[in-house]
Amino acid sequence: MKMPLPKNQKIFWISLFGFSSILYMVVSMNKFKPAVVPIFPPPESEMSELCGHNNFSSLSELPTVYVITPTYPRREQVAELTRLGQTLLLAKNIHWIIAEDSSFCSPMVSGLLKRLQIPYTHLVSPQPLMYKKAKLKYNPRGVSSRRAGLHWVLENSQKGVVYFGDDDNTYDIRLFQQISRTKTISMFPVGFIGTQGVSTPIVEGGKVVGFSDDWFAQRKFPVDMAGFAINVEFLRRRNPKADVAMPYKAGYEEDFFLQNLHIKLEDIEPMASHCTEILVWHTKTVKEKKSDLIVDNDERSQESNLQKLLNFVLFNGMGEIDNPHGKRMKTCYDLHQCKTGKNT
């Protein structure tokens, strides 16, 4: 027959169980709780490196627009940079600054820039490790690259216009012609922003008097990164350290940056026919995982183009080919109308 525990022992074990549960909850919450990190990091936490630079001669008489493009390795990267690069090639008055969130210079990016022969600067500027480790709900991706690009402009240029052009957006080449005339800071509508579908300055009598955006969030300047351009001389006058004025705070990069330039409404030049047209769209490519691909070892497959094509896929970051258990490329010869079937 089992003897019941004395009352004081019951209390002890219940208390111990309760304390252990609370301790477990505290430890678990701390484990998954995002770390508190500064939005303006110490200088030693950031680094950038020059991968390449070329000032191909431009036929345009317009002032140079320095397009700063953050990018990072992924399957769609080569397609998006190719699309943007060919748009910039048509614009003519461009110096393209590509800054990679990576610790090494991508041969694919270097090759693309040389092939397009646009005046360019190629940088690597990995996001500081503290933000990658912090488990933030929203990662401030692209900030390290924009800061590195701005630093290069301030170190190497006295005139021109700075514009932040993400690699997945879509641009009308008239935008670059118009913003090249920016004397202070120009602003213009951006399409496909939030459920409202557009973000724009509000213009009355040729002057910016406010903003319309899907997400105000108490921002003084509720604008998209693609919705403004800044004259380099004006940038220097307002903040000689503008390259460190953009915060690592997702959603507030534009607002804090512009506030650190001490922008007033009367400084803003409305572009795109007084903000009645859209010349840039915040498009997004559907992202998929890279495929692990292999080619059959049979003679016919090896003598075809497939292996060389896979080498191209690997070089451009579109897939992997080193996994012996990867997905075998499907083949169908001589118009046999093959069934799809499963493929390992």
CSV table of C-alpha atoms in Angstrom, one decimal:
chain,number,residue,atom,x,y,z
A,1,MET,CA,0.0,0.0,0.0
A,2,LYS,CA,1.4,3.4,-1.1
A,3,MET,CA,1.8,5.9,1.7
A,4,PRO,CA,0.7,9.5,0.9
A,5,LEU,CA,3.4,12.2,1.0
A,6,PRO,CA,3.5,14.4,4.0
A,7,LYS,CA,1.9,17.9,3.4
A,8,ASN,CA,5.2,19.7,3.6
A,9,GLN,CA,6.8,17.5,1.0
A,10,LYS,CA,3.8,18.0,-1.3
A,11,ILE,CA,4.3,21.8,-1.0
A,12,PHE,CA,8.0,21.4,-1.7
A,13,TRP,CA,7.5,19.4,-4.9
A,14,ILE,CA,4.7,21.6,-6.2
A,15,SER,CA,6.9,24.7,-5.5
A,16,LEU,CA,9.9,23.1,-7.2
A,17,PHE,CA,7.8,22.2,-10.3
A,18,GLY,CA,6.3,25.7,-10.5
A,19,PHE,CA,9.7,27.3,-10.2
A,20,SER,CA,11.2,25.0,-12.9
A,21,SER,CA,8.3,25.8,-15.2
A,22,ILE,CA,8.8,29.6,-14.7
A,23,LEU,CA,12.6,29.2,-15.2
A,24,TYR,CA,12.1,27.2,-18.4
A,25,MET,CA,9.7,29.9,-19.8
A,26,VAL,CA,12.1,32.7,-19.0
A,27,VAL,CA,15.1,30.9,-20.6
A,28,SER,CA,12.9,30.0,-23.7
A,29,MET,CA,11.7,33.5,-24.1
A,30,ASN,CA,15.2,34.9,-23.9
A,31,LYS,CA,16.4,32.3,-26.4
A,32,PHE,CA,13.9,33.4,-29.1
A,33,LYS,CA,13.6,37.1,-28.1
A,34,PRO,CA,15.2,39.4,-30.6
A,35,ALA,CA,18.4,41.0,-29.4
A,36,VAL,CA,18.5,44.7,-28.8
A,37,VAL,CA,20.9,46.2,-31.3
A,38,PRO,CA,21.8,49.8,-32.2
A,39,ILE,CA,20.2,51.3,-35.3
A,40,PHE,CA,23.5,53.2,-35.9
A,41,PRO,CA,26.3,50.7,-35.4
A,42,PRO,CA,29.9,51.5,-34.4
A,43,PRO,CA,32.2,52.1,-37.4
A,44,GLU,CA,34.3,49.0,-36.7
A,45,SER,CA,31.3,46.7,-37.3
A,46,GLU,CA,30.9,47.7,-40.9
A,47,MET,CA,33.3,47.0,-43.8
A,48,SER,CA,33.3,47.5,-47.5
A,49,GLU,CA,35.7,46.5,-50.2
A,50,LEU,CA,36.2,47.7,-53.8
A,51,CYS,CA,35.8,44.9,-56.3
A,52,GLY,CA,36.1,46.9,-59.5
A,53,HIS,CA,35.6,50.3,-61.0
A,54,ASN,CA,35.4,51.6,-64.6
A,55,ASN,CA,34.5,55.1,-65.9
A,56,PHE,CA,33.4,54.1,-69.4
A,57,SER,CA,32.9,57.4,-71.3
A,58,SER,CA,29.3,58.6,-71.4
A,59,LEU,CA,27.7,60.2,-74.5
A,60,SER,CA,25.2,62.1,-72.4
A,61,GLU,CA,25.5,65.8,-71.5
A,62,LEU,CA,23.2,65.4,-68.6
A,63,PRO,CA,24.6,65.4,-65.0
A,64,THR,CA,25.6,62.0,-63.8
A,65,VAL,CA,23.1,60.0,-61.7
A,66,TYR,CA,24.8,57.7,-59.2
A,67,VAL,CA,22.4,54.7,-59.0
A,68,ILE,CA,23.2,52.8,-55.8
A,69,THR,CA,21.9,49.2,-56.0
A,70,PRO,CA,22.0,46.9,-53.0
A,71,THR,CA,22.1,43.2,-54.0
A,72,TYR,CA,22.6,39.8,-52.5
A,73,PRO,CA,23.2,36.2,-53.8
A,74,ARG,CA,20.1,34.3,-54.8
A,75,ARG,CA,18.6,32.4,-57.7
A,76,GLU,CA,17.0,35.4,-59.3
A,77,GLN,CA,19.9,37.8,-58.9
A,78,VAL,CA,21.4,37.5,-62.4
A,79,ALA,CA,18.0,38.0,-64.1
A,80,GLU,CA,17.2,41.1,-62.0
A,81,LEU,CA,20.6,42.7,-62.4
A,82,THR,CA,20.5,42.0,-66.2
A,83,ARG,CA,17.1,43.7,-66.5
A,84,LEU,CA,18.1,46.7,-64.5
A,85,GLY,CA,21.5,47.0,-66.2
A,86,GLN,CA,20.0,47.1,-69.7
A,87,THR,CA,17.6,49.8,-68.5
A,88,LEU,CA,20.5,51.9,-67.2
A,89,LEU,CA,22.3,51.3,-70.5
A,90,LEU,CA,19.5,53.1,-72.3
A,91,ALA,CA,19.5,55.9,-69.8
A,92,LYS,CA,23.2,56.9,-70.7
A,93,ASN,CA,23.8,59.4,-67.9
A,94,ILE,CA,24.4,56.7,-65.2
A,95,HIS,CA,27.2,55.6,-62.9
A,96,TRP,CA,26.0,52.3,-61.5
A,97,ILE,CA,27.2,51.5,-57.9
A,98,ILE,CA,26.4,47.9,-57.1
A,99,ALA,CA,27.1,46.9,-53.5
A,100,GLU,CA,26.7,43.3,-52.5
A,101,ASP,CA,25.7,42.0,-49.1
A,102,SER,CA,28.4,39.4,-49.3
A,103,SER,CA,31.9,38.8,-48.0
A,104,PHE,CA,33.4,38.2,-51.5
A,105,CYS,CA,33.2,39.8,-54.9
A,106,SER,CA,30.8,37.9,-57.2
A,107,PRO,CA,32.4,36.9,-60.6
A,108,MET,CA,28.9,36.9,-62.1
A,109,VAL,CA,28.3,40.6,-61.1
A,110,SER,CA,31.8,41.6,-62.2
A,111,GLY,CA,31.3,39.9,-65.6
A,112,LEU,CA,27.9,41.5,-66.1
A,113,LEU,CA,29.2,45.0,-65.4
A,114,LYS,CA,32.1,44.6,-67.8
A,115,ARG,CA,29.8,43.3,-70.5
A,116,LEU,CA,27.3,46.1,-70.2
A,117,GLN,CA,30.1,48.8,-70.3
A,118,ILE,CA,28.2,51.2,-68.1
A,119,PRO,CA,30.4,53.4,-65.8
A,120,TYR,CA,30.4,51.4,-62.6
A,121,THR,CA,31.7,50.8,-59.2
A,122,HIS,CA,31.4,47.3,-57.7
A,123,LEU,CA,31.6,46.9,-53.9
A,124,VAL,CA,31.0,44.3,-51.3
A,125,SER,CA,29.5,45.5,-48.0
A,126,PRO,CA,28.2,42.6,-45.9
A,127,GLN,CA,25.6,43.4,-43.3
A,128,PRO,CA,27.2,43.6,-39.8
A,129,LEU,CA,27.0,40.3,-38.0
A,130,MET,CA,25.0,41.8,-35.1
A,131,TYR,CA,22.0,42.3,-37.2
A,132,LYS,CA,22.1,38.8,-38.7
A,133,LYS,CA,22.4,37.2,-35.2
A,134,ALA,CA,19.7,39.4,-33.6
A,135,LYS,CA,16.7,37.4,-34.9
A,136,LEU,CA,14.9,40.7,-35.8
A,137,LYS,CA,11.4,40.3,-37.0
A,138,TYR,CA,12.2,42.6,-40.0
A,139,ASN,CA,15.7,42.5,-41.3
A,140,PRO,CA,17.1,45.9,-42.4
A,141,ARG,CA,18.4,44.4,-45.6
A,142,GLY,CA,20.3,46.6,-48.0
A,143,VAL,CA,21.3,49.3,-45.5
A,144,SER,CA,25.0,48.3,-45.4
A,145,SER,CA,25.1,48.4,-49.2
A,146,ARG,CA,23.4,51.9,-49.4
A,147,ARG,CA,25.8,53.2,-46.7
A,148,ALA,CA,28.8,51.8,-48.6
A,149,GLY,CA,27.6,53.3,-51.9
A,150,LEU,CA,27.0,56.7,-50.3
A,151,HIS,CA,30.5,56.6,-48.8
A,152,TRP,CA,32.0,56.0,-52.2
A,153,VAL,CA,30.1,58.9,-53.7
A,154,LEU,CA,31.1,61.3,-51.0
A,155,GLU,CA,34.7,60.2,-51.3
A,156,ASN,CA,34.9,60.3,-55.1
A,157,SER,CA,32.4,62.8,-56.5
A,158,GLN,CA,31.7,66.5,-56.1
A,159,LYS,CA,28.7,66.8,-58.4
A,160,GLY,CA,25.8,64.7,-59.7
A,161,VAL,CA,22.7,63.1,-58.2
A,162,VAL,CA,22.3,60.1,-55.9
A,163,TYR,CA,19.5,57.6,-56.4
A,164,PHE,CA,18.8,54.4,-54.5
A,165,GLY,CA,17.7,51.9,-57.2
A,166,ASP,CA,16.9,48.4,-55.9
A,167,ASP,CA,17.6,45.5,-58.3
A,168,ASP,CA,14.0,44.2,-58.3
A,169,ASN,CA,12.2,47.5,-59.2
A,170,THR,CA,11.0,48.5,-62.7
A,171,TYR,CA,12.1,51.9,-64.1
A,172,ASP,CA,11.1,54.1,-66.9
A,173,ILE,CA,14.3,55.6,-68.4
A,174,ARG,CA,12.6,59.1,-68.4
A,175,LEU,CA,13.0,58.9,-64.6
A,176,PHE,CA,16.8,59.1,-64.8
A,177,GLN,CA,16.7,62.0,-67.3
A,178,GLN,CA,14.4,63.9,-65.0
A,179,ILE,CA,16.2,63.4,-61.7
A,180,SER,CA,19.5,64.4,-63.2
A,181,ARG,CA,18.2,68.0,-63.0
A,182,THR,CA,17.7,67.7,-59.2
A,183,LYS,CA,19.1,70.8,-57.5
A,184,THR,CA,18.2,69.9,-53.9
A,185,ILE,CA,16.0,66.8,-53.3
A,186,SER,CA,13.5,65.6,-55.9
A,187,MET,CA,10.5,63.3,-55.1
A,188,PHE,CA,8.0,61.4,-57.3
A,189,PRO,CA,5.3,58.7,-57.1
A,190,VAL,CA,6.2,55.0,-56.8
A,191,GLY,CA,3.8,52.3,-58.0
A,192,PHE,CA,2.8,49.1,-56.3
A,193,ILE,CA,3.3,50.2,-52.7
A,194,GLY,CA,1.1,48.4,-50.2
A,195,THR,CA,-2.6,47.8,-50.7
A,196,GLN,CA,-3.0,51.4,-51.8
A,197,GLY,CA,-0.9,50.7,-54.8
A,198,VAL,CA,1.0,54.0,-54.9
A,199,SER,CA,3.1,56.2,-52.6
A,200,THR,CA,3.4,59.9,-53.6
A,201,PRO,CA,4.1,63.4,-52.5
A,202,ILE,CA,1.0,65.6,-52.4
A,203,VAL,CA,1.5,68.7,-54.6
A,204,GLU,CA,-0.4,72.0,-54.6
A,205,GLY,CA,0.6,74.9,-56.7
A,206,GLY,CA,3.8,73.2,-57.8
A,207,LYS,CA,4.9,72.7,-54.1
A,208,VAL,CA,5.0,69.5,-52.0
A,209,VAL,CA,2.6,70.0,-49.1
A,210,GLY,CA,2.3,66.4,-47.8
A,211,PHE,CA,2.4,62.7,-48.6
A,212,SER,CA,0.0,59.9,-49.4
A,213,ASP,CA,1.2,56.4,-48.5
A,214,ASP,CA,-0.3,53.1,-47.3
A,215,TRP,CA,1.8,53.0,-44.1
A,216,PHE,CA,2.3,56.3,-42.2
A,217,ALA,CA,3.6,54.8,-38.9
A,218,GLN,CA,4.3,58.3,-37.5
A,219,ARG,CA,7.0,58.9,-40.1
A,220,LYS,CA,7.8,62.5,-40.9
A,221,PHE,CA,8.7,61.4,-44.5
A,222,PRO,CA,6.4,58.4,-45.4
A,223,VAL,CA,8.1,57.8,-48.7
A,224,ASP,CA,9.6,54.8,-50.5
A,225,MET,CA,13.4,54.4,-51.1
A,226,ALA,CA,12.7,54.5,-54.8
A,227,GLY,CA,10.8,57.8,-54.5
A,228,PHE,CA,13.5,60.4,-54.1
A,229,ALA,CA,16.9,61.6,-55.5
A,230,ILE,CA,19.4,63.9,-53.9
A,231,ASN,CA,21.9,66.4,-55.4
A,232,VAL,CA,25.4,65.5,-54.3
A,233,GLU,CA,26.4,69.1,-53.4
A,234,PHE,CA,23.2,69.6,-51.5
A,235,LEU,CA,23.8,66.3,-49.7
A,236,ARG,CA,27.3,67.5,-48.6
A,237,ARG,CA,26.0,70.8,-47.3
A,238,ARG,CA,23.2,69.2,-45.3
A,239,ASN,CA,25.2,66.4,-43.8
A,240,PRO,CA,28.9,65.7,-44.7
A,241,LYS,CA,28.5,62.4,-42.9
A,242,ALA,CA,25.4,61.4,-44.8
A,243,ASP,CA,26.9,58.0,-45.5
A,244,VAL,CA,26.2,57.0,-41.9
A,245,ALA,CA,22.8,58.7,-41.6
A,246,MET,CA,20.7,55.8,-42.7
A,247,PRO,CA,19.7,53.6,-39.8
A,248,TYR,CA,19.5,49.8,-39.5
A,249,LYS,CA,15.8,50.0,-38.7
A,250,ALA,CA,13.5,48.2,-41.1
A,251,GLY,CA,10.7,50.5,-42.4
A,252,TYR,CA,12.3,53.7,-41.2
A,253,GLU,CA,15.4,53.8,-43.3
A,254,GLU,CA,14.1,56.6,-45.6
A,255,ASP,CA,12.5,58.7,-42.8
A,256,PHE,CA,15.5,58.8,-40.5
A,257,PHE,CA,17.9,59.4,-43.4
A,258,LEU,CA,15.9,62.4,-44.7
A,259,GLN,CA,15.5,63.8,-41.2
A,260,ASN,CA,19.3,63.6,-40.8
A,261,LEU,CA,19.6,65.8,-43.9
A,262,HIS,CA,17.3,68.3,-42.2
A,263,ILE,CA,14.9,68.3,-45.1
A,264,LYS,CA,12.0,70.8,-45.2
A,265,LEU,CA,9.0,70.6,-47.5
A,266,GLU,CA,10.2,73.7,-49.4
A,267,ASP,CA,13.4,71.8,-50.3
A,268,ILE,CA,11.5,69.2,-52.2
A,269,GLU,CA,11.3,69.4,-56.0
A,270,PRO,CA,8.3,67.4,-57.4
A,271,MET,CA,9.2,65.4,-60.5
A,272,ALA,CA,7.2,63.2,-62.9
A,273,SER,CA,5.0,66.1,-64.1
A,274,HIS,CA,4.4,67.4,-60.6
A,275,CYS,CA,3.8,63.9,-59.3
A,276,THR,CA,1.0,63.1,-61.7
A,277,GLU,CA,2.8,60.2,-63.4
A,278,ILE,CA,4.5,57.0,-62.2
A,279,LEU,CA,8.0,56.3,-63.6
A,280,VAL,CA,9.1,53.6,-61.1
A,281,TRP,CA,7.3,50.5,-59.7
A,282,HIS,CA,8.1,48.5,-56.7
A,283,THR,CA,7.9,45.1,-58.4
A,284,LYS,CA,8.9,41.9,-56.8
A,285,THR,CA,10.1,38.7,-58.4
A,286,VAL,CA,8.7,35.4,-57.1
A,287,LYS,CA,11.5,33.8,-55.2
A,288,GLU,CA,12.2,30.1,-55.4
A,289,LYS,CA,14.9,27.8,-53.9
A,290,LYS,CA,17.9,26.9,-56.1
A,291,SER,CA,17.6,23.5,-57.7
A,292,ASP,CA,20.3,20.8,-57.3
A,293,LEU,CA,20.7,19.5,-60.8
A,294,ILE,CA,22.7,16.7,-62.5
A,295,VAL,CA,23.0,15.5,-66.1
A,296,ASP,CA,22.8,11.8,-67.0
A,297,ASN,CA,26.1,10.1,-67.6
A,298,ASP,CA,25.0,8.5,-70.8
A,299,GLU,CA,27.0,9.4,-73.9
A,300,ARG,CA,24.2,11.4,-75.6
A,301,SER,CA,23.6,13.7,-72.6
A,302,GLN,CA,27.3,14.3,-72.1
A,303,GLU,CA,27.9,15.2,-75.7
A,304,SER,CA,25.0,17.7,-75.7
A,305,ASN,CA,24.9,21.3,-74.5
A,306,LEU,CA,23.4,20.3,-71.1
A,307,GLN,CA,26.6,20.1,-69.0
A,308,LYS,CA,27.9,23.4,-70.3
A,309,LEU,CA,24.5,24.9,-69.6
A,310,LEU,CA,24.6,23.7,-66.0
A,311,ASN,CA,28.0,25.3,-65.6
A,312,PHE,CA,26.4,28.6,-66.7
A,313,VAL,CA,23.6,28.0,-64.2
A,314,LEU,CA,26.1,27.4,-61.4
A,315,PHE,CA,28.3,30.5,-62.3
A,316,ASN,CA,25.2,32.8,-62.3
A,317,GLY,CA,24.0,31.5,-59.0
A,318,MET,CA,20.8,30.1,-60.4
A,319,GLY,CA,21.3,26.5,-59.1
A,320,GLU,CA,23.7,24.0,-57.7
A,321,ILE,CA,25.3,21.1,-59.6
A,322,ASP,CA,27.7,19.5,-57.0
A,323,ASN,CA,25.2,17.3,-55.2
A,324,PRO,CA,25.5,13.7,-56.5
A,325,HIS,CA,21.9,13.1,-55.3
A,326,GLY,CA,20.5,16.2,-57.1
A,327,LYS,CA,17.6,16.2,-59.4
A,328,ARG,CA,18.3,14.7,-62.8
A,329,MET,CA,17.6,17.0,-65.7
A,330,LYS,CA,14.6,15.6,-67.7
A,331,THR,CA,15.4,14.8,-71.3
A,332,CYS,CA,13.1,13.9,-74.2
A,333,TYR,CA,14.6,13.2,-77.7
A,334,ASP,CA,13.3,12.8,-81.3
A,335,LEU,CA,9.8,14.2,-80.7
A,336,HIS,CA,8.8,11.1,-78.7
A,337,GLN,CA,6.1,13.0,-76.7
A,338,CYS,CA,7.6,11.8,-73.4
A,339,LYS,CA,5.5,11.5,-70.2
A,340,THR,CA,6.5,13.8,-67.4
A,341,GLY,CA,6.9,11.2,-64.7
A,342,LYS,CA,8.9,11.5,-61.5
A,343,ASN,CA,12.5,12.4,-61.6
A,344,THR,CA,15.1,11.9,-58.9
